[in-house]
PDB file of C-alpha atoms in Angstrom:
ATOM      1  CA  MET A  13       0.040   0.020   0.104  1.00  0.00           C
ATOM      2  CA  ALA A  14       2.803   2.276   0.301  1.00  0.00           C
ATOM      3  CA  ASP A  15       2.942   2.742  -3.618  1.00  0.00           C
ATOM      4  CA  VAL A  16      -0.586   4.076  -3.314  1.00  0.00           C
ATOM      5  CA  GLN A  17      -1.195   7.428  -4.288  1.00  0.00           C
ATOM      6  CA  GLU A  18      -3.833   9.576  -2.424  1.00  0.00           C
ATOM      7  CA  ARG A  19      -5.811  11.796  -4.890  1.00  0.00           C
ATOM      8  CA  ILE A  20      -8.520  13.164  -6.227  1.00  0.00           C
ATOM      9  CA  ALA A  21      -9.758  12.959  -9.616  1.00  0.00           C
ATOM     10  CA  VAL A  22     -12.509  14.943 -11.274  1.00  0.00           C
ATOM     11  CA  VAL A  23     -13.793  13.877 -14.672  1.00  0.00           C
ATOM     12  CA  ALA A  24     -16.798  15.051 -16.442  1.00  0.00           C
ATOM     13  CA  ARG A  25     -19.423  13.590 -18.917  1.00  0.00           C
ATOM     14  CA  LEU A  26     -21.266  15.399 -21.106  1.00  0.00           C
ATOM     15  CA  ARG A  27     -24.684  15.340 -21.899  1.00  0.00           C
ATOM     16  CA  PRO A  28     -26.233  16.758 -25.739  1.00  0.00           C
ATOM     17  CA  ALA A  29     -25.889  20.772 -25.122  1.00  0.00           C
ATOM     18  CA  ALA A  30     -28.534  23.126 -24.924  1.00  0.00           C
ATOM     19  CA  SER A  31     -28.924  24.873 -28.427  1.00  0.00           C
ATOM     20  CA  CYS A  32     -28.170  27.917 -26.399  1.00  0.00           C
ATOM     21  CA  ALA A  33     -24.072  27.162 -25.842  1.00  0.00           C
ATOM     22  CA  LEU A  34     -21.767  25.502 -28.072  1.00  0.00           C
ATOM     23  CA  VAL A  35     -19.767  22.939 -26.266  1.00  0.00           C
ATOM     24  CA  ARG A  36     -16.568  21.372 -27.602  1.00  0.00           C
ATOM     25  CA  HIS A  37     -14.092  19.051 -26.005  1.00  0.00           C
ATOM     26  CA  THR A  38     -10.724  16.920 -25.686  1.00  0.00           C
ATOM     27  CA  SER A  39     -10.003  14.063 -23.698  1.00  0.00           C
ATOM     28  CA  THR A  40      -8.967  16.757 -20.432  1.00  0.00           C
ATOM     29  CA  GLU A  41     -10.773  20.092 -21.146  1.00  0.00           C
ATOM     30  CA  VAL A  42     -14.456  21.216 -22.025  1.00  0.00           C
ATOM     31  CA  VAL A  43     -14.884  24.361 -23.655  1.00  0.00           C
ATOM     32  CA  VAL A  44     -18.230  26.518 -24.190  1.00  0.00           C
ATOM     33  CA  GLN A  45     -19.219  29.186 -25.847  1.00  0.00           C
ATOM     34  CA  VAL A  46     -22.006  31.365 -24.949  1.00  0.00           C
ATOM     35  CA  PRO A  47     -23.454  33.420 -28.029  1.00  0.00           C
ATOM     36  CA  ARG A  48     -23.821  37.144 -27.356  1.00  0.00           C
ATOM     37  CA  GLY A  49     -26.231  39.384 -29.325  1.00  0.00           C
ATOM     38  CA  SER A  50     -24.271  41.773 -31.334  1.00  0.00           C
ATOM     39  CA  ASP A  51     -26.723  44.391 -31.346  1.00  0.00           C
ATOM     40  CA  THR A  52     -25.154  46.190 -27.770  1.00  0.00           C
ATOM     41  CA  VAL A  53     -21.812  46.064 -26.409  1.00  0.00           C
ATOM     42  CA  ASN A  54     -21.553  43.265 -24.344  1.00  0.00           C
ATOM     43  CA  ASN A  55     -18.169  42.640 -22.407  1.00  0.00           C
ATOM     44  CA  GLN A  56     -18.361  39.779 -20.834  1.00  0.00           C
ATOM     45  CA  VAL A  57     -16.436  36.538 -21.618  1.00  0.00           C
ATOM     46  CA  GLU A  58     -18.221  34.479 -24.205  1.00  0.00           C
ATOM     47  CA  GLU A  59     -16.098  31.099 -23.405  1.00  0.00           C
ATOM     48  CA  TYR A  60     -15.235  29.437 -20.851  1.00  0.00           C
ATOM     49  CA  SER A  61     -12.512  26.561 -20.686  1.00  0.00           C
ATOM     50  CA  PHE A  62     -12.627  23.915 -17.517  1.00  0.00           C
ATOM     51  CA  SER A  63     -10.011  21.356 -17.019  1.00  0.00           C
ATOM     52  CA  PHE A  64     -10.277  17.649 -15.714  1.00  0.00           C
ATOM     53  CA  ALA A  65      -8.200  14.391 -15.184  1.00  0.00           C
ATOM     54  CA  LYS A  66     -10.899  13.015 -18.548  1.00  0.00           C
ATOM     55  CA  VAL A  67     -13.775  14.359 -19.905  1.00  0.00           C
ATOM     56  CA  PHE A  68     -15.963  11.522 -21.458  1.00  0.00           C
ATOM     57  CA  GLY A  69     -17.991  12.925 -24.823  1.00  0.00           C
ATOM     58  CA  THR A  70     -21.838  12.192 -25.221  1.00  0.00           C
ATOM     59  CA  GLU A  71     -20.844   8.858 -26.835  1.00  0.00           C
ATOM     60  CA  ALA A  72     -19.081   7.212 -23.989  1.00  0.00           C
ATOM     61  CA  THR A  73     -20.379   3.903 -22.909  1.00  0.00           C
ATOM     62  CA  GLN A  74     -21.245   3.126 -19.272  1.00  0.00           C
ATOM     63  CA  ARG A  75     -18.506   0.378 -19.291  1.00  0.00           C
ATOM     64  CA  GLU A  76     -16.029   3.294 -20.185  1.00  0.00           C
ATOM     65  CA  VAL A  77     -16.960   5.298 -17.486  1.00  0.00           C
ATOM     66  CA  PHE A  78     -16.637   2.595 -15.044  1.00  0.00           C
ATOM     67  CA  ASP A  79     -13.504   1.434 -16.252  1.00  0.00           C
ATOM     68  CA  PHE A  80     -11.756   4.766 -15.599  1.00  0.00           C
ATOM     69  CA  VAL A  81     -13.612   5.916 -12.856  1.00  0.00           C
ATOM     70  CA  ALA A  82     -14.515   3.323 -10.354  1.00  0.00           C
ATOM     71  CA  LYS A  83     -12.662  -0.056 -11.424  1.00  0.00           C
ATOM     72  CA  ASP A  84      -9.163   0.243  -9.694  1.00  0.00           C
ATOM     73  CA  LEU A  85     -11.076   2.030  -6.514  1.00  0.00           C
ATOM     74  CA  VAL A  86     -12.808  -0.710  -6.387  1.00  0.00           C
ATOM     75  CA  ARG A  87     -10.060  -3.165  -6.559  1.00  0.00           C
ATOM     76  CA  GLY A  88      -8.219  -0.971  -4.245  1.00  0.00           C
ATOM     77  CA  ALA A  89     -11.112  -1.132  -1.643  1.00  0.00           C
ATOM     78  CA  LEU A  90     -10.471  -5.042  -1.109  1.00  0.00           C
ATOM     79  CA  ASP A  91      -6.633  -3.760  -0.319  1.00  0.00           C
ATOM     80  CA  GLY A  92      -7.869  -1.616   2.679  1.00  0.00           C
ATOM     81  CA  ILE A  93      -8.273   1.701   0.730  1.00  0.00           C
ATOM     82  CA  ASN A  94     -11.226   3.929   1.298  1.00  0.00           C
ATOM     83  CA  CYS A  95     -12.576   5.540  -1.775  1.00  0.00           C
ATOM     84  CA  SER A  96     -15.633   7.277  -2.473  1.00  0.00           C
ATOM     85  CA  ILE A  97     -16.987   8.553  -6.130  1.00  0.00           C
ATOM     86  CA  PHE A  98     -18.973  11.482  -6.227  1.00  0.00           C
ATOM     87  CA  ALA A  99     -21.862  12.428  -9.057  1.00  0.00           C
ATOM     88  CA  TYR A 100     -22.330  16.154  -8.989  1.00  0.00           C
ATOM     89  CA  GLY A 101     -24.217  18.245 -11.200  1.00  0.00           C
ATOM     90  CA  GLN A 102     -27.958  20.004 -11.787  1.00  0.00           C
ATOM     91  CA  THR A 103     -31.320  18.227 -11.941  1.00  0.00           C
ATOM     92  CA  GLY A 104     -31.637  16.145 -15.306  1.00  0.00           C
ATOM     93  CA  SER A 105     -27.506  16.180 -15.933  1.00  0.00           C
ATOM     94  CA  GLY A 106     -27.502  12.356 -15.818  1.00  0.00           C
ATOM     95  CA  LYS A 107     -25.885  11.504 -12.533  1.00  0.00           C
ATOM     96  CA  THR A 108     -28.782   8.843 -11.984  1.00  0.00           C
ATOM     97  CA  HIS A 109     -28.024   7.286 -15.067  1.00  0.00           C
ATOM     98  CA  THR A 110     -24.548   7.322 -14.681  1.00  0.00           C
ATOM     99  CA  ILE A 111     -24.536   6.281 -11.076  1.00  0.00           C
ATOM    100  CA  CYS A 112     -27.326   3.599 -11.665  1.00  0.00           C
ATOM    101  CA  GLY A 113     -27.662   2.882 -14.966  1.00  0.00           C
ATOM    102  CA  ASP A 114     -30.739   0.969 -16.880  1.00  0.00           C
ATOM    103  CA  HIS A 115     -31.506  -2.509 -17.694  1.00  0.00           C
ATOM    104  CA  GLN A 116     -29.730  -2.248 -20.811  1.00  0.00           C
ATOM    105  CA  ALA A 117     -26.692  -0.396 -19.696  1.00  0.00           C
ATOM    106  CA  ARG A 118     -25.640  -0.585 -16.092  1.00  0.00           C
ATOM    107  CA  GLY A 119     -24.338   2.141 -14.165  1.00  0.00           C
ATOM    108  CA  ILE A 120     -21.407   2.717 -11.471  1.00  0.00           C
ATOM    109  CA  ILE A 121     -23.232   0.722  -8.287  1.00  0.00           C
ATOM    110  CA  PRO A 122     -24.324  -2.608 -10.393  1.00  0.00           C
ATOM    111  CA  ARG A 123     -20.619  -2.779 -12.017  1.00  0.00           C
ATOM    112  CA  ALA A 124     -18.834  -2.243  -9.112  1.00  0.00           C
ATOM    113  CA  LEU A 125     -20.762  -4.479  -7.082  1.00  0.00           C
ATOM    114  CA  ASN A 126     -20.323  -7.509  -9.851  1.00  0.00           C
ATOM    115  CA  CYS A 127     -16.397  -5.939  -9.913  1.00  0.00           C
ATOM    116  CA  LEU A 128     -16.443  -6.155  -5.827  1.00  0.00           C
ATOM    117  CA  PHE A 129     -17.761 -10.259  -5.592  1.00  0.00           C
ATOM    118  CA  ASN A 130     -15.996 -11.192  -8.522  1.00  0.00           C
ATOM    119  CA  ALA A 131     -12.538 -10.232  -7.287  1.00  0.00           C
ATOM    120  CA  ILE A 132     -13.278 -11.092  -3.839  1.00  0.00           C
ATOM    121  CA  GLU A 133     -14.664 -14.858  -5.537  1.00  0.00           C
ATOM    122  CA  GLY A 134     -11.148 -14.593  -7.304  1.00  0.00           C
ATOM    123  CA  ARG A 135      -9.093 -14.425  -4.242  1.00  0.00           C
ATOM    124  CA  HIS A 136      -7.764 -17.287  -2.364  1.00  0.00           C
ATOM    125  CA  ASP A 137      -5.779 -15.923   0.276  1.00  0.00           C
ATOM    126  CA  GLY A 138      -7.587 -17.451   3.041  1.00  0.00           C
ATOM    127  CA  VAL A 139      -8.567 -14.398   4.186  1.00  0.00           C
ATOM    128  CA  ASP A 140     -12.925 -13.610   4.916  1.00  0.00           C
ATOM    129  CA  TYR A 141     -14.190 -10.616   3.716  1.00  0.00           C
ATOM    130  CA  SER A 142     -17.221  -8.233   5.359  1.00  0.00           C
ATOM    131  CA  VAL A 143     -18.538  -6.019   2.851  1.00  0.00           C
ATOM    132  CA  SER A 144     -20.572  -2.954   4.066  1.00  0.00           C
ATOM    133  CA  LEU A 145     -21.028  -0.232   1.375  1.00  0.00           C
ATOM    134  CA  SER A 146     -23.385   2.832   0.983  1.00  0.00           C
ATOM    135  CA  PHE A 147     -24.892   4.590  -1.764  1.00  0.00           C
ATOM    136  CA  ILE A 148     -26.273   8.103  -0.574  1.00  0.00           C
ATOM    137  CA  GLU A 149     -27.976  10.470  -2.882  1.00  0.00           C
ATOM    138  CA  VAL A 150     -27.451  14.292  -0.762  1.00  0.00           C
ATOM    139  CA  TYR A 151     -30.454  16.476  -2.183  1.00  0.00           C
ATOM    140  CA  LYS A 152     -31.276  19.850  -0.385  1.00  0.00           C
ATOM    141  CA  GLU A 153     -28.896  18.850   2.786  1.00  0.00           C
ATOM    142  CA  VAL A 154     -31.026  15.578   3.328  1.00  0.00           C
ATOM    143  CA  GLY A 155     -29.685  12.473   2.491  1.00  0.00           C
ATOM    144  CA  TYR A 156     -31.215   9.170   0.728  1.00  0.00           C
ATOM    145  CA  ASP A 157     -30.347   5.499   1.052  1.00  0.00           C
ATOM    146  CA  LEU A 158     -29.997   4.674  -3.014  1.00  0.00           C
ATOM    147  CA  LEU A 159     -30.002   0.930  -1.606  1.00  0.00           C
ATOM    148  CA  SER A 160     -33.260   1.443  -0.127  1.00  0.00           C
ATOM    149  CA  LYS A 161     -36.574   0.068  -0.986  1.00  0.00           C
ATOM    150  CA  ASP A 162     -38.446   2.764   0.531  1.00  0.00           C
ATOM    151  CA  PRO A 163     -37.962   5.944  -1.457  1.00  0.00           C
ATOM    152  CA  SER A 164     -38.695   8.479   1.464  1.00  0.00           C
ATOM    153  CA  PRO A 165     -35.486   9.793   3.191  1.00  0.00           C
ATOM    154  CA  GLY A 166     -34.327   6.968   5.086  1.00  0.00           C
ATOM    155  CA  GLY A 167     -31.026   4.984   6.650  1.00  0.00           C
ATOM    156  CA  LEU A 168     -30.226   8.133   7.510  1.00  0.00           C
ATOM    157  CA  ALA A 169     -32.150   8.895  10.823  1.00  0.00           C
ATOM    158  CA  HIS A 170     -34.913   9.695   8.311  1.00  0.00           C
ATOM    159  CA  GLY A 171     -33.950  12.693   6.737  1.00  0.00           C
ATOM    160  CA  GLU A 172     -31.845  13.845   9.395  1.00  0.00           C
ATOM    161  CA  ARG A 173     -29.242  17.068   7.899  1.00  0.00           C
ATOM    162  CA  LEU A 174     -26.342  16.043   6.796  1.00  0.00           C
ATOM    163  CA  PHE A 175     -24.908  19.434   7.248  1.00  0.00           C
ATOM    164  CA  ALA A 176     -24.669  21.414  10.373  1.00  0.00           C
ATOM    165  CA  GLU A 177     -25.868  24.879  10.513  1.00  0.00           C
ATOM    166  CA  TRP A 178     -23.158  27.398  11.438  1.00  0.00           C
TER     167      TRP A 178
END
């Protein structure tokens, strides 16, 4: 474990852009152009550039995203490394699709569980493994357990606030 690096990697996954903005990307950068009207003087920035460890375009598959973002984290967890994956974005930006997926394209959660249990099954080291995990959605400072069958806030003292008021 001494050779394991501690790091935070920020990754972007793009959805088709709205008609009001032009988006182009490379493997590590997203550039957003916001068209401005030409009938008045406007000194606002028209182009914004954002850098990431990796950018997945609209054509990226669930497998590609999982392989880059989560596969090594799941394997590292078996070696005692704590890890977290956060999906962040506005409503409708594709977080649930990326994390959960659907019947045709499984997301990070089902792929992580499959990878985890396959890796445990493949180890013949005489170690008994105990697995505990959580998948939590935070919405308006209320935690929701994504593995619960109850859609109401739960698993966190029934909707307790996750952040202290200052």
